[in-house]
Amino acid sequence: MTAGADPALDTLLLPFANGALAWPQAGGALFLGARAGWALQHQPLPGLVCEQDSRPAAEALERAGLVLRRQDETSPRHPLVLLLPPRQREQARALFARALDCVAPGGIVVACMPNREGAKSGQADLARLAGPLQVLSKHHCRVFWTQALSGPADPALAAHWRTLDAPRRIADARVPGGGFTSRPGVFAWDRIDAASALLVEHLPGDLRGQVADLGAGWGYLAMQVLAHCPGVTALDLYEADARALELARANLRAQAPRVPLEFHWHDVATGLPRRYDAIVSNPPFHALGGDPRPDLGRAFIAAAAAALQPGGRLWLVANRHLPYEAVLDASFGSVRTVAQRDGFKVIEALRAR
């Protein structure tokens, strides 16, 4: 595979490239968890409609000229449903059940997963819902597809799996209000991750003015900023995962009357649209497919530096080994490590006046 290739996407479309499957002549196809890539460009795929919750991946699909729709949009069933299931098993099972809901009578569902991300288990799960499958392997990935379907082979199991990634209340005394709403597949969906907890432990109470949370997830850092920083007059949450952003909206709903809140489905690495007095962030360091991407954290730091007012403050937490010091030193007038524990570091960076 060449650099920048997407083995799972290439393998997903392998049955169409080698003639094992034919692209539908009418009715098109729905691609759940779609990603842009060469495999979608080198052959005609008429009627293809894509869904994607990640803002960077959605923008890449748009740049490639592909049709995007939101999950909540109504549409007819399709004779073909493609999907790249996520690694998180409950979310993947819910997506398999949804794929069967979206396929037209007589249609097929085609899925692909990398071997290291549970391809064998994913194949077994789809077989439980849909019956016997055909399978091909290439690029350390496995593509598997159903026979022509008239409905789930196990309707009761499909009905149960539809609910597996539904939002749910999770009790935690460390969260204002005693708990939060989350769902499988979101980062640290059922817990407060150790890095964010360390940042909150050292977060000062004197943050004030216009504040932003970059990579806000389901809203934990933003909730703590509002709980402990009375001088905050407005708070913007930036998050690339649409599912996480909706959870943050729900978790911060009670705070909305007190402080103006805005929720941005946005790729922070492309920059921010306005200036801030302070920014907090626990930036991601993995791409959508799970590959390490320390450049994402560096891009978050650069975006924060460009968006802060003179004298503005960035409070950042990161894995201790990640090489962020060079971009911090180049972007800020003052940088200090506030705490290091359990493999994480908390940094305060001040933009020069």
mmCIF file of C-alpha atoms in Angstrom:
data_model
loop_
_atom_site.group_PDB
_atom_site.id
_atom_site.type_symbol
_atom_site.label_atom_id
_atom_site.label_comp_id
_atom_site.label_asym_id
_atom_site.label_seq_id
_atom_site.Cartn_x
_atom_site.Cartn_y
_atom_site.Cartn_z
ATOM 1 C CA MET A 1 0.000 0.000 0.000
ATOM 2 C CA THR A 2 1.239 3.519 -0.744
ATOM 3 C CA ALA A 3 1.568 6.291 1.819
ATOM 4 C CA GLY A 4 -1.767 7.881 2.589
ATOM 5 C CA ALA A 5 -3.701 4.825 1.355
ATOM 6 C CA ASP A 6 -6.815 3.556 3.128
ATOM 7 C CA PRO A 7 -6.600 -0.249 3.176
ATOM 8 C CA ALA A 8 -10.108 -0.728 4.622
ATOM 9 C CA LEU A 9 -11.714 1.484 1.970
ATOM 10 C CA ASP A 10 -9.773 -0.207 -0.822
ATOM 11 C CA THR A 11 -10.764 -3.654 0.439
ATOM 12 C CA LEU A 12 -14.408 -2.632 0.897
ATOM 13 C CA LEU A 13 -14.689 -1.971 -2.830
ATOM 14 C CA LEU A 14 -12.625 -4.993 -3.879
ATOM 15 C CA PRO A 15 -15.716 -7.168 -4.672
ATOM 16 C CA PHE A 16 -16.881 -4.546 -7.165
ATOM 17 C CA ALA A 17 -13.440 -4.180 -8.723
ATOM 18 C CA ASN A 18 -12.977 -7.935 -9.248
ATOM 19 C CA GLY A 19 -16.534 -8.631 -10.420
ATOM 20 C CA ALA A 20 -17.752 -10.563 -7.381
ATOM 21 C CA LEU A 21 -20.460 -7.912 -6.941
ATOM 22 C CA ALA A 22 -22.150 -5.563 -9.397
ATOM 23 C CA TRP A 23 -22.936 -1.954 -8.592
ATOM 24 C CA PRO A 24 -26.743 -1.388 -8.634
ATOM 25 C CA GLN A 25 -28.140 -0.150 -11.919
ATOM 26 C CA ALA A 26 -30.769 1.923 -10.111
ATOM 27 C CA GLY A 27 -31.331 3.155 -6.583
ATOM 28 C CA GLY A 28 -27.707 3.908 -5.795
ATOM 29 C CA ALA A 29 -25.962 3.033 -2.566
ATOM 30 C CA LEU A 30 -25.667 4.379 0.948
ATOM 31 C CA PHE A 31 -22.199 4.467 2.534
ATOM 32 C CA LEU A 32 -22.248 4.597 6.341
ATOM 33 C CA GLY A 33 -19.046 5.857 7.956
ATOM 34 C CA ALA A 34 -17.801 6.919 4.520
ATOM 35 C CA ARG A 35 -14.246 8.087 3.923
ATOM 36 C CA ALA A 36 -12.822 9.720 0.818
ATOM 37 C CA GLY A 37 -10.068 7.935 -1.052
ATOM 38 C CA TRP A 38 -8.749 6.655 -4.348
ATOM 39 C CA ALA A 39 -11.073 3.651 -4.323
ATOM 40 C CA LEU A 40 -14.102 5.953 -4.592
ATOM 41 C CA GLN A 41 -12.610 7.866 -7.505
ATOM 42 C CA HIS A 42 -11.185 5.346 -9.959
ATOM 43 C CA GLN A 43 -14.479 3.673 -10.928
ATOM 44 C CA PRO A 44 -18.008 5.032 -11.529
ATOM 45 C CA LEU A 45 -20.274 4.656 -8.481
ATOM 46 C CA PRO A 46 -23.564 6.202 -9.626
ATOM 47 C CA GLY A 47 -26.063 7.194 -6.966
ATOM 48 C CA LEU A 48 -23.627 6.955 -4.047
ATOM 49 C CA VAL A 49 -24.744 8.852 -0.927
ATOM 50 C CA CYS A 50 -22.433 9.168 2.089
ATOM 51 C CA GLU A 51 -22.833 9.676 5.825
ATOM 52 C CA GLN A 52 -19.972 10.777 8.056
ATOM 53 C CA ASP A 53 -19.972 12.194 11.612
ATOM 54 C CA SER A 54 -16.348 13.386 11.549
ATOM 55 C CA ARG A 55 -16.009 16.931 10.233
ATOM 56 C CA PRO A 56 -12.560 16.496 8.607
ATOM 57 C CA ALA A 57 -13.692 13.297 6.864
ATOM 58 C CA ALA A 58 -16.969 14.910 5.774
ATOM 59 C CA GLU A 59 -15.106 17.864 4.296
ATOM 60 C CA ALA A 60 -12.787 15.479 2.420
ATOM 61 C CA LEU A 61 -15.837 13.745 0.922
ATOM 62 C CA GLU A 62 -17.260 17.100 -0.152
ATOM 63 C CA ARG A 63 -13.959 18.099 -1.760
ATOM 64 C CA ALA A 64 -14.049 14.822 -3.690
ATOM 65 C CA GLY A 65 -17.457 15.792 -5.095
ATOM 66 C CA LEU A 66 -19.398 13.100 -3.226
ATOM 67 C CA VAL A 67 -22.950 13.551 -1.962
ATOM 68 C CA LEU A 68 -23.322 13.838 1.822
ATOM 69 C CA ARG A 69 -26.452 13.535 3.919
ATOM 70 C CA ARG A 70 -27.144 13.773 7.633
ATOM 71 C CA GLN A 71 -28.167 10.653 9.507
ATOM 72 C CA ASP A 72 -31.494 12.198 10.497
ATOM 73 C CA GLU A 73 -32.474 12.919 6.898
ATOM 74 C CA THR A 74 -35.173 10.649 5.526
ATOM 75 C CA SER A 75 -34.448 8.796 2.317
ATOM 76 C CA PRO A 76 -35.637 5.696 0.471
ATOM 77 C CA ARG A 77 -33.977 2.374 1.154
ATOM 78 C CA HIS A 78 -31.036 1.487 -1.047
ATOM 79 C CA PRO A 79 -30.261 -1.732 -2.928
ATOM 80 C CA LEU A 80 -26.715 -1.524 -1.579
ATOM 81 C CA VAL A 81 -25.448 -0.370 1.822
ATOM 82 C CA LEU A 82 -21.709 -0.065 2.417
ATOM 83 C CA LEU A 83 -20.151 0.486 5.813
ATOM 84 C CA LEU A 84 -16.826 0.813 7.565
ATOM 85 C CA PRO A 85 -17.732 -0.229 11.116
ATOM 86 C CA PRO A 86 -15.942 1.472 14.017
ATOM 87 C CA ARG A 87 -13.715 -0.363 16.459
ATOM 88 C CA GLN A 88 -16.087 0.131 19.425
ATOM 89 C CA ARG A 89 -18.243 -3.003 19.357
ATOM 90 C CA GLU A 90 -21.529 -1.634 20.674
ATOM 91 C CA GLN A 91 -21.413 1.198 18.164
ATOM 92 C CA ALA A 92 -20.482 -1.251 15.402
ATOM 93 C CA ARG A 93 -23.360 -3.576 16.257
ATOM 94 C CA ALA A 94 -25.805 -0.664 16.225
ATOM 95 C CA LEU A 95 -24.442 0.341 12.813
ATOM 96 C CA PHE A 96 -24.918 -3.196 11.458
ATOM 97 C CA ALA A 97 -28.547 -3.090 12.609
ATOM 98 C CA ARG A 98 -29.026 0.310 11.003
ATOM 99 C CA ALA A 99 -27.499 -0.921 7.741
ATOM 100 C CA LEU A 100 -30.158 -3.639 7.599
ATOM 101 C CA ASP A 101 -32.833 -1.002 8.213
ATOM 102 C CA CYS A 102 -31.502 1.038 5.281
ATOM 103 C CA VAL A 103 -31.223 -1.761 2.700
ATOM 104 C CA ALA A 104 -34.099 -2.297 0.265
ATOM 105 C CA PRO A 105 -35.759 -5.727 -0.107
ATOM 106 C CA GLY A 106 -33.451 -7.872 -2.204
ATOM 107 C CA GLY A 107 -30.478 -5.633 -1.432
ATOM 108 C CA ILE A 108 -27.137 -6.456 0.174
ATOM 109 C CA VAL A 109 -24.947 -5.037 2.919
ATOM 110 C CA VAL A 110 -21.160 -4.915 2.456
ATOM 111 C CA ALA A 111 -18.788 -4.172 5.339
ATOM 112 C CA CYS A 112 -15.031 -4.075 5.804
ATOM 113 C CA MET A 113 -12.803 -3.954 8.872
ATOM 114 C CA PRO A 114 -9.046 -4.209 9.449
ATOM 115 C CA ASN A 115 -8.002 -7.493 11.031
ATOM 116 C CA ARG A 116 -6.392 -5.674 13.964
ATOM 117 C CA GLU A 117 -9.669 -3.841 14.677
ATOM 118 C CA GLY A 118 -11.859 -6.893 15.093
ATOM 119 C CA ALA A 119 -12.717 -7.953 11.542
ATOM 120 C CA LYS A 120 -13.389 -11.546 12.580
ATOM 121 C CA SER A 121 -15.767 -10.447 15.346
ATOM 122 C CA GLY A 122 -17.463 -7.951 13.026
ATOM 123 C CA GLN A 123 -18.029 -10.650 10.434
ATOM 124 C CA ALA A 124 -19.558 -12.912 13.081
ATOM 125 C CA ASP A 125 -21.822 -10.113 14.293
ATOM 126 C CA LEU A 126 -23.197 -9.314 10.839
ATOM 127 C CA ALA A 127 -23.755 -13.033 10.204
ATOM 128 C CA ARG A 128 -25.835 -13.239 13.385
ATOM 129 C CA LEU A 129 -28.089 -10.487 12.066
ATOM 130 C CA ALA A 130 -28.196 -11.262 8.366
ATOM 131 C CA GLY A 131 -27.328 -14.935 7.832
ATOM 132 C CA PRO A 132 -24.520 -16.469 5.725
ATOM 133 C CA LEU A 133 -21.872 -14.120 4.328
ATOM 134 C CA GLN A 134 -19.251 -14.162 1.613
ATOM 135 C CA VAL A 135 -15.756 -13.014 2.518
ATOM 136 C CA LEU A 136 -12.572 -11.742 0.858
ATOM 137 C CA SER A 137 -9.319 -10.676 2.513
ATOM 138 C CA LYS A 138 -6.667 -8.236 1.345
ATOM 139 C CA HIS A 139 -4.418 -5.512 2.775
ATOM 140 C CA HIS A 140 -4.777 -7.073 6.260
ATOM 141 C CA CYS A 141 -8.500 -6.331 6.071
ATOM 142 C CA ARG A 142 -11.611 -8.438 5.622
ATOM 143 C CA VAL A 143 -14.612 -7.498 3.458
ATOM 144 C CA PHE A 144 -17.812 -9.462 4.033
ATOM 145 C CA TRP A 145 -21.253 -9.183 2.510
ATOM 146 C CA THR A 146 -24.725 -10.604 2.861
ATOM 147 C CA GLN A 147 -26.914 -12.488 0.457
ATOM 148 C CA ALA A 148 -29.918 -10.643 -0.990
ATOM 149 C CA LEU A 149 -31.987 -9.688 2.048
ATOM 150 C CA SER A 150 -35.703 -9.550 2.701
ATOM 151 C CA GLY A 151 -35.061 -8.562 6.326
ATOM 152 C CA PRO A 152 -32.905 -9.492 9.315
ATOM 153 C CA ALA A 153 -32.312 -13.189 9.912
ATOM 154 C CA ASP A 154 -32.848 -12.418 13.603
ATOM 155 C CA PRO A 155 -35.334 -9.510 13.922
ATOM 156 C CA ALA A 156 -35.317 -9.567 17.730
ATOM 157 C CA LEU A 157 -31.515 -9.278 17.851
ATOM 158 C CA ALA A 158 -31.577 -6.478 15.261
ATOM 159 C CA ALA A 159 -34.125 -4.570 17.357
ATOM 160 C CA HIS A 160 -31.897 -4.921 20.420
ATOM 161 C CA TRP A 161 -28.717 -3.916 18.623
ATOM 162 C CA ARG A 162 -30.342 -0.757 17.239
ATOM 163 C CA THR A 163 -30.320 0.598 20.793
ATOM 164 C CA LEU A 164 -26.769 -0.306 21.760
ATOM 165 C CA ASP A 165 -25.226 3.093 20.970
ATOM 166 C CA ALA A 166 -28.161 5.193 22.167
ATOM 167 C CA PRO A 167 -27.370 8.140 24.484
ATOM 168 C CA ARG A 168 -27.570 7.194 28.156
ATOM 169 C CA ARG A 169 -27.111 8.785 31.544
ATOM 170 C CA ILE A 170 -23.869 7.986 33.375
ATOM 171 C CA ALA A 171 -23.599 8.856 37.062
ATOM 172 C CA ASP A 172 -20.366 10.482 38.240
ATOM 173 C CA ALA A 173 -20.041 12.677 41.304
ATOM 174 C CA ARG A 174 -17.093 14.562 39.744
ATOM 175 C CA VAL A 175 -19.385 16.093 37.124
ATOM 176 C CA PRO A 176 -21.550 19.130 37.958
ATOM 177 C CA GLY A 177 -25.070 17.792 38.432
ATOM 178 C CA GLY A 178 -23.789 14.349 39.356
ATOM 179 C CA GLY A 179 -23.562 12.802 35.917
ATOM 180 C CA PHE A 180 -23.564 13.218 32.157
ATOM 181 C CA THR A 181 -25.141 11.863 29.003
ATOM 182 C CA SER A 182 -22.914 9.866 26.672
ATOM 183 C CA ARG A 183 -22.964 7.011 24.178
ATOM 184 C CA PRO A 184 -20.631 4.259 22.922
ATOM 185 C CA GLY A 185 -18.136 5.299 20.288
ATOM 186 C CA VAL A 186 -17.453 8.775 21.652
ATOM 187 C CA PHE A 187 -13.977 9.290 23.124
ATOM 188 C CA ALA A 188 -13.958 8.229 26.805
ATOM 189 C CA TRP A 189 -17.692 7.722 26.490
ATOM 190 C CA ASP A 190 -18.282 5.999 29.854
ATOM 191 C CA ARG A 191 -15.707 7.744 32.033
ATOM 192 C CA ILE A 192 -13.759 10.900 32.669
ATOM 193 C CA ASP A 193 -10.433 10.300 30.958
ATOM 194 C CA ALA A 194 -7.357 10.673 33.131
ATOM 195 C CA ALA A 195 -5.840 13.476 31.043
ATOM 196 C CA SER A 196 -8.917 15.704 31.294
ATOM 197 C CA ALA A 197 -9.209 14.982 35.013
ATOM 198 C CA LEU A 198 -5.595 16.093 35.521
ATOM 199 C CA LEU A 199 -6.212 19.306 33.589
ATOM 200 C CA VAL A 200 -9.313 20.088 35.659
ATOM 201 C CA GLU A 201 -7.361 19.441 38.867
ATOM 202 C CA HIS A 202 -4.941 22.237 37.944
ATOM 203 C CA LEU A 203 -7.275 24.549 36.023
ATOM 204 C CA PRO A 204 -7.253 28.047 37.556
ATOM 205 C CA GLY A 205 -10.486 29.652 38.680
ATOM 206 C CA ASP A 206 -9.627 33.033 37.172
ATOM 207 C CA LEU A 207 -10.221 32.257 33.512
ATOM 208 C CA ARG A 208 -12.509 34.986 32.236
ATOM 209 C CA GLY A 209 -14.068 36.571 29.212
ATOM 210 C CA GLN A 210 -14.554 34.714 25.925
ATOM 211 C CA VAL A 211 -13.339 31.111 26.318
ATOM 212 C CA ALA A 212 -13.137 28.162 23.898
ATOM 213 C CA ASP A 213 -12.821 24.415 24.432
ATOM 214 C CA LEU A 214 -11.030 22.774 21.516
ATOM 215 C CA GLY A 215 -11.876 19.117 21.008
ATOM 216 C CA ALA A 216 -14.706 19.394 23.520
ATOM 217 C CA GLY A 217 -15.927 15.775 23.334
ATOM 218 C CA TRP A 218 -19.078 15.235 25.380
ATOM 219 C CA GLY A 219 -18.424 18.460 27.279
ATOM 220 C CA TYR A 220 -16.552 17.557 30.474
ATOM 221 C CA LEU A 221 -13.918 20.315 30.329
ATOM 222 C CA ALA A 222 -16.507 22.910 29.343
ATOM 223 C CA MET A 223 -18.748 21.862 32.246
ATOM 224 C CA GLN A 224 -15.859 22.281 34.679
ATOM 225 C CA VAL A 225 -14.848 25.662 33.261
ATOM 226 C CA LEU A 226 -18.380 26.935 33.824
ATOM 227 C CA ALA A 227 -18.524 25.416 37.323
ATOM 228 C CA HIS A 228 -15.200 26.849 38.547
ATOM 229 C CA CYS A 229 -14.568 30.038 36.537
ATOM 230 C CA PRO A 230 -17.262 32.639 37.321
ATOM 231 C CA GLY A 231 -15.529 35.266 35.184
ATOM 232 C CA VAL A 232 -16.291 33.392 31.939
ATOM 233 C CA THR A 233 -18.793 35.458 29.937
ATOM 234 C CA ALA A 234 -19.161 33.180 26.887
ATOM 235 C CA LEU A 235 -18.011 29.676 25.975
ATOM 236 C CA ASP A 236 -17.591 28.111 22.539
ATOM 237 C CA LEU A 237 -17.198 24.354 22.115
ATOM 238 C CA TYR A 238 -15.384 23.025 19.030
ATOM 239 C CA GLU A 239 -15.676 19.336 18.226
ATOM 240 C CA ALA A 240 -15.136 17.350 15.017
ATOM 241 C CA ASP A 241 -17.358 14.414 16.049
ATOM 242 C CA ALA A 242 -21.003 15.348 15.478
ATOM 243 C CA ARG A 243 -22.192 12.638 17.872
ATOM 244 C CA ALA A 244 -20.020 13.993 20.691
ATOM 245 C CA LEU A 245 -21.088 17.563 19.991
ATOM 246 C CA GLU A 246 -24.767 16.684 20.390
ATOM 247 C CA LEU A 247 -23.952 15.086 23.735
ATOM 248 C CA ALA A 248 -22.096 18.223 24.828
ATOM 249 C CA ARG A 249 -25.140 20.276 23.883
ATOM 250 C CA ALA A 250 -27.301 18.057 26.096
ATOM 251 C CA ASN A 251 -24.822 18.058 28.981
ATOM 252 C CA LEU A 252 -24.497 21.843 29.019
ATOM 253 C CA ARG A 253 -28.164 22.640 28.450
ATOM 254 C CA ALA A 254 -28.689 23.614 32.082
ATOM 255 C CA GLN A 255 -25.849 26.169 31.819
ATOM 256 C CA ALA A 256 -27.187 27.929 28.737
ATOM 257 C CA PRO A 257 -29.308 30.546 30.578
ATOM 258 C CA ARG A 258 -26.285 31.689 32.630
ATOM 259 C CA VAL A 259 -23.551 31.915 29.992
ATOM 260 C CA PRO A 260 -23.937 32.169 26.198
ATOM 261 C CA LEU A 261 -22.829 28.899 24.626
ATOM 262 C CA GLU A 262 -22.056 28.048 21.010
ATOM 263 C CA PHE A 263 -21.415 24.571 19.599
ATOM 264 C CA HIS A 264 -19.275 24.254 16.486
ATOM 265 C CA TRP A 265 -18.984 21.088 14.374
ATOM 266 C CA HIS A 266 -15.540 22.092 13.212
ATOM 267 C CA ASP A 267 -12.078 20.856 12.308
ATOM 268 C CA VAL A 268 -9.896 22.871 14.695
ATOM 269 C CA ALA A 269 -6.797 22.071 12.623
ATOM 270 C CA THR A 270 -8.128 24.454 9.941
ATOM 271 C CA GLY A 271 -8.126 27.389 12.384
ATOM 272 C CA LEU A 272 -10.761 29.206 14.432
ATOM 273 C CA PRO A 273 -13.182 31.901 13.238
ATOM 274 C CA ARG A 274 -12.819 34.326 16.191
ATOM 275 C CA ARG A 275 -10.565 35.501 19.030
ATOM 276 C CA TYR A 276 -10.603 34.346 22.659
ATOM 277 C CA ASP A 277 -9.311 35.415 26.057
ATOM 278 C CA ALA A 278 -8.600 31.822 27.113
ATOM 279 C CA ILE A 279 -8.644 28.353 25.561
ATOM 280 C CA VAL A 280 -8.683 24.912 27.163
ATOM 281 C CA SER A 281 -7.944 21.727 25.253
ATOM 282 C CA ASN A 282 -7.297 18.018 25.475
ATOM 283 C CA PRO A 283 -6.456 17.630 21.777
ATOM 284 C CA PRO A 284 -6.783 14.357 19.877
ATOM 285 C CA PHE A 285 -3.691 12.527 18.706
ATOM 286 C CA HIS A 286 -5.279 9.793 16.582
ATOM 287 C CA ALA A 287 -6.895 9.998 13.154
ATOM 288 C CA LEU A 288 -10.376 8.658 12.355
ATOM 289 C CA GLY A 289 -9.004 5.196 11.583
ATOM 290 C CA GLY A 290 -7.014 5.068 14.827
ATOM 291 C CA ASP A 291 -3.547 5.790 13.404
ATOM 292 C CA PRO A 292 -1.282 8.017 15.582
ATOM 293 C CA ARG A 293 -1.390 11.664 14.480
ATOM 294 C CA PRO A 294 0.734 13.878 16.751
ATOM 295 C CA ASP A 295 0.462 16.565 14.067
ATOM 296 C CA LEU A 296 -3.184 17.024 15.117
ATOM 297 C CA GLY A 297 -2.141 18.247 18.538
ATOM 298 C CA ARG A 298 0.416 20.590 16.989
ATOM 299 C CA ALA A 299 -2.282 21.958 14.688
ATOM 300 C CA PHE A 300 -4.567 22.543 17.698
ATOM 301 C CA ILE A 301 -1.796 24.466 19.440
ATOM 302 C CA ALA A 302 -1.141 26.607 16.368
ATOM 303 C CA ALA A 303 -4.866 27.298 15.972
ATOM 304 C CA ALA A 304 -5.125 28.289 19.633
ATOM 305 C CA ALA A 305 -2.137 30.634 19.382
ATOM 306 C CA ALA A 306 -3.624 32.355 16.337
ATOM 307 C CA ALA A 307 -7.020 32.746 18.021
ATOM 308 C CA LEU A 308 -5.953 34.040 21.427
ATOM 309 C CA GLN A 309 -6.007 37.727 22.265
ATOM 310 C CA PRO A 310 -2.655 39.263 23.260
ATOM 311 C CA GLY A 311 -2.004 38.031 26.772
ATOM 312 C CA GLY A 312 -4.501 35.201 26.298
ATOM 313 C CA ARG A 313 -3.957 31.836 27.978
ATOM 314 C CA LEU A 314 -3.956 28.270 26.688
ATOM 315 C CA TRP A 315 -4.406 25.440 29.189
ATOM 316 C CA LEU A 316 -3.493 22.171 27.542
ATOM 317 C CA VAL A 317 -3.169 18.535 28.600
ATOM 318 C CA ALA A 318 -1.363 15.918 26.525
ATOM 319 C CA ASN A 319 0.463 12.613 26.736
ATOM 320 C CA ARG A 320 3.892 13.321 28.182
ATOM 321 C CA HIS A 321 5.742 11.791 25.217
ATOM 322 C CA LEU A 322 4.038 13.894 22.543
ATOM 323 C CA PRO A 323 6.463 16.424 20.980
ATOM 324 C CA TYR A 324 4.522 19.671 21.411
ATOM 325 C CA GLU A 325 7.220 21.811 23.020
ATOM 326 C CA ALA A 326 8.667 23.151 19.758
ATOM 327 C CA VAL A 327 5.359 24.507 18.460
ATOM 328 C CA LEU A 328 4.475 25.840 21.926
ATOM 329 C CA ASP A 329 7.779 27.706 22.210
ATOM 330 C CA ALA A 330 7.429 29.066 18.677
ATOM 331 C CA SER A 331 3.809 30.163 19.147
ATOM 332 C CA PHE A 332 3.698 31.622 22.655
ATOM 333 C CA GLY A 333 5.629 34.186 24.672
ATOM 334 C CA SER A 334 5.694 32.045 27.812
ATOM 335 C CA VAL A 335 5.267 28.303 28.339
ATOM 336 C CA ARG A 336 5.375 26.354 31.598
ATOM 337 C CA THR A 337 4.654 22.768 32.583
ATOM 338 C CA VAL A 338 2.221 22.939 35.488
ATOM 339 C CA ALA A 339 1.988 19.227 36.322
ATOM 340 C CA GLN A 340 3.129 15.797 35.160
ATOM 341 C CA ARG A 341 1.489 12.591 36.345
ATOM 342 C CA ASP A 342 0.431 9.169 35.091
ATOM 343 C CA GLY A 343 1.991 9.786 31.680
ATOM 344 C CA PHE A 344 0.323 13.169 31.090
ATOM 345 C CA LYS A 345 1.465 16.778 31.261
ATOM 346 C CA VAL A 346 -0.511 19.979 31.892
ATOM 347 C CA ILE A 347 0.858 23.095 30.210
ATOM 348 C CA GLU A 348 -0.039 26.764 30.469
ATOM 349 C CA ALA A 349 1.003 28.921 27.517
ATOM 350 C CA LEU A 350 0.610 32.718 27.390
ATOM 351 C CA ARG A 351 0.382 34.642 24.171
ATOM 352 C CA ALA A 352 2.791 37.584 24.140
ATOM 353 C CA ARG A 353 1.285 41.019 24.610
#
